[in-house]
Short mmCIF file of C-alpha atoms in Angstrom, two decimals:
data_model
loop_
_atom_site.label_atom_id
_atom_site.label_comp_id
_atom_site.label_asym_id
_atom_site.label_seq_id
_atom_site.Cartn_x
_atom_site.Cartn_y
_atom_site.Cartn_z
CA UNK A 1 -62.19 -20.54 -11.16
CA UNK A 2 -62.44 -18.68 -7.89
CA UNK A 3 -60.76 -15.22 -7.68
CA UNK A 4 -57.63 -15.30 -5.97
CA UNK A 5 -57.07 -12.58 -3.24
CA UNK A 6 -53.87 -10.81 -2.12
CA UNK A 7 -53.23 -11.25 1.70
CA UNK A 8 -53.23 -7.20 1.85
CA UNK A 9 -56.73 -7.20 0.35
CA UNK A 10 -58.24 -9.43 3.09
CA UNK A 11 -59.70 -7.75 6.19
CA UNK A 12 -59.68 -9.46 9.64
CA UNK A 13 -63.24 -9.52 11.28
CA UNK A 14 -64.00 -10.34 14.87
CA UNK A 15 -66.15 -13.35 15.42
CA UNK A 16 -69.93 -12.36 15.52
CA UNK A 17 -71.69 -12.37 18.91
CA UNK A 18 -75.21 -13.94 18.84
CA UNK A 19 -77.22 -14.61 21.97
CA UNK A 20 -74.35 -14.85 24.37
CA UNK A 21 -72.62 -17.50 22.23
CA UNK A 22 -69.68 -16.55 19.72
CA UNK A 23 -69.93 -17.86 16.31
CA UNK A 24 -66.47 -19.19 15.33
CA UNK A 25 -65.58 -18.98 11.78
CA UNK A 26 -65.91 -22.17 9.72
CA UNK A 27 -63.76 -23.42 6.90
CA UNK A 28 -64.07 -23.07 3.16
CA UNK A 29 -66.83 -25.89 3.10
CA UNK A 30 -68.16 -25.34 6.66
CA UNK A 31 -70.71 -23.12 8.28
CA UNK A 32 -69.67 -21.11 11.51
CA UNK A 33 -69.71 -23.17 14.63
CA UNK A 34 -71.04 -22.10 17.86
CA UNK A 35 -68.66 -21.76 20.75
CA UNK A 36 -69.66 -21.38 24.28
CA UNK A 37 -68.81 -17.96 25.74
CA UNK A 38 -66.03 -17.88 28.43
CA UNK A 39 -64.94 -15.10 30.61
CA UNK A 40 -61.64 -13.69 29.57
CA UNK A 41 -60.64 -13.38 33.11
CA UNK A 42 -60.69 -17.09 33.65
CA UNK A 43 -58.06 -17.78 31.12
CA UNK A 44 -55.16 -15.93 32.61
CA UNK A 45 -54.25 -12.58 33.63
CA UNK A 46 -52.49 -9.56 32.27
CA UNK A 47 -49.63 -7.67 34.39
CA UNK A 48 -48.41 -4.41 33.43
CA UNK A 49 -45.24 -3.39 34.86
CA UNK A 50 -45.03 -0.11 36.63
CA UNK A 51 -42.30 1.21 34.01
CA UNK A 52 -44.60 0.63 31.24
CA UNK A 53 -47.24 2.99 32.70
CA UNK A 54 -44.47 5.46 33.53
CA UNK A 55 -43.38 5.40 29.95
CA UNK A 56 -46.88 5.98 28.65
CA UNK A 57 -47.36 8.66 31.06
CA UNK A 58 -44.24 10.32 29.98
CA UNK A 59 -45.03 10.45 26.35
CA UNK A 60 -48.68 11.52 27.10
CA UNK A 61 -47.40 14.45 29.14
CA UNK A 62 -44.81 15.38 26.44
CA UNK A 63 -47.70 15.63 23.80
CA UNK A 64 -49.00 18.68 25.30
CA UNK A 65 -47.71 21.85 23.87
CA UNK A 66 -45.95 23.79 26.67
CA UNK A 67 -44.47 20.90 28.30
CA UNK A 68 -40.46 21.39 28.01
CA UNK A 69 -39.29 18.31 29.82
CA UNK A 70 -40.05 15.93 32.68
CA UNK A 71 -38.15 15.67 35.80
CA UNK A 72 -35.97 17.74 38.17
CA UNK A 73 -32.64 19.07 37.00
CA UNK A 74 -30.55 16.23 38.27
CA UNK A 75 -32.75 13.83 36.17
CA UNK A 76 -32.52 15.89 33.20
CA UNK A 77 -28.61 16.15 33.46
CA UNK A 78 -28.21 12.41 33.63
CA UNK A 79 -30.48 12.11 30.90
CA UNK A 80 -28.45 14.24 28.67
CA UNK A 81 -25.36 12.33 29.56
CA UNK A 82 -27.01 9.02 28.62
CA UNK A 83 -28.09 10.43 25.17
CA UNK A 84 -24.47 11.34 24.35
CA UNK A 85 -23.30 7.88 25.05
CA UNK A 86 -23.41 5.60 21.94
CA UNK A 87 -26.49 3.70 21.92
CA UNK A 88 -28.12 5.71 24.67
CA UNK A 89 -31.61 6.76 24.51
CA UNK A 90 -33.56 9.34 26.69
CA UNK A 91 -35.72 7.97 29.45
CA UNK A 92 -39.22 9.09 28.81
CA UNK A 93 -40.13 7.92 32.34
CA UNK A 94 -38.01 10.42 34.18
CA UNK A 95 -39.95 12.79 36.35
CA UNK A 96 -42.75 10.01 36.55
CA UNK A 97 -43.82 8.13 39.64
CA UNK A 98 -46.28 5.39 39.45
CA UNK A 99 -48.37 3.51 42.13
CA UNK A 100 -50.25 0.57 40.65
CA UNK A 101 -52.93 -1.64 42.12
CA UNK A 102 -54.84 -4.44 40.52
CA UNK A 103 -57.31 -2.09 38.86
CA UNK A 104 -56.26 1.56 39.60
CA UNK A 105 -53.20 3.55 39.39
CA UNK A 106 -52.04 6.92 40.70
CA UNK A 107 -49.49 9.07 38.94
CA UNK A 108 -47.02 11.83 39.95
CA UNK A 109 -45.34 14.01 37.38
CA UNK A 110 -42.66 16.77 37.60
CA UNK A 111 -42.76 18.96 34.81
CA UNK A 112 -40.41 21.88 33.42
CA UNK A 113 -42.85 24.30 31.48
CA UNK A 114 -42.10 26.77 28.84
CA UNK A 115 -42.13 30.28 29.84
CA UNK A 116 -45.51 32.08 29.14
CA UNK A 117 -47.69 29.15 29.21
CA UNK A 118 -50.43 29.32 31.61
CA UNK A 119 -49.47 26.84 34.22
CA UNK A 120 -52.96 25.98 35.62
CA UNK A 121 -54.32 25.35 32.12
CA UNK A 122 -51.14 23.24 31.08
CA UNK A 123 -51.63 21.20 34.34
CA UNK A 124 -55.32 20.43 33.37
CA UNK A 125 -54.45 19.59 29.65
CA UNK A 126 -51.40 17.21 30.94
CA UNK A 127 -53.81 15.48 33.51
CA UNK A 128 -56.44 14.95 30.75
CA UNK A 129 -54.31 13.53 28.33
CA UNK A 130 -52.57 11.36 30.66
CA UNK A 131 -55.69 9.90 32.00
CA UNK A 132 -57.34 9.37 28.67
CA UNK A 133 -54.00 7.73 27.42
CA UNK A 134 -53.24 5.57 30.43
CA UNK A 135 -56.91 4.26 30.75
CA UNK A 136 -57.18 3.68 26.92
CA UNK A 137 -53.99 1.83 26.68
CA UNK A 138 -53.85 -0.31 29.98
CA UNK A 139 -57.57 -0.71 30.93
CA UNK A 140 -56.44 0.70 34.75
CA UNK A 141 -58.55 3.39 36.28
CA UNK A 142 -56.35 6.34 36.88
CA UNK A 143 -57.50 7.62 40.19
CA UNK A 144 -55.27 10.84 40.37
CA UNK A 145 -52.70 12.64 38.56
CA UNK A 146 -50.56 14.95 40.57
CA UNK A 147 -48.61 17.59 38.55
CA UNK A 148 -45.74 19.34 40.06
CA UNK A 149 -44.09 22.18 38.19
CA UNK A 150 -40.30 22.12 39.08
CA UNK A 151 -38.92 24.63 36.75
CA UNK A 152 -39.66 26.91 34.04
CA UNK A 153 -37.60 26.98 30.69
CA UNK A 154 -36.71 30.46 29.67
CA UNK A 155 -35.99 31.20 25.84
CA UNK A 156 -32.43 32.44 26.77
CA UNK A 157 -31.75 29.00 28.40
CA UNK A 158 -30.96 27.52 24.94
CA UNK A 159 -28.33 30.04 23.91
CA UNK A 160 -25.04 30.22 25.72
CA UNK A 161 -23.79 33.80 26.27
CA UNK A 162 -20.41 34.51 24.97
CA UNK A 163 -20.79 38.14 26.33
CA UNK A 164 -18.18 39.43 28.69
CA UNK A 165 -19.65 41.97 31.28
#
């Protein structure tokens, strides 16, 4: 009696490529069949919305230590109000502008950085992480990432002072 396998024990394996032709998996009583190769581009196209790239960019920028927030003060204020509304979620694309072509994109970021962080190094780290993440996830070539530091977050900004002068 053949051994039964749990679905979680099975591993999906991509079809083998041999001599330019793919081998399609056969059934339990068949051997693999040869399938003629086709160019993936001839079977349709993939369109990625600007908003998707903006969200990926926003998340990738926030992953870098020293980035306090994205966007200018007005965008951050609107985002704070949105979060207080029941069901409201923060907009991770605030402070991100995207220009997308067929194979390339250019990104602009407005950052608020933590006080004490070397801004030039932070800009390079953000740029590198954004480029790597966007290119990996979308397949688009990132031709430029412009980083503008609009504000700096001071440690005292989190505490409201109740002192009277």
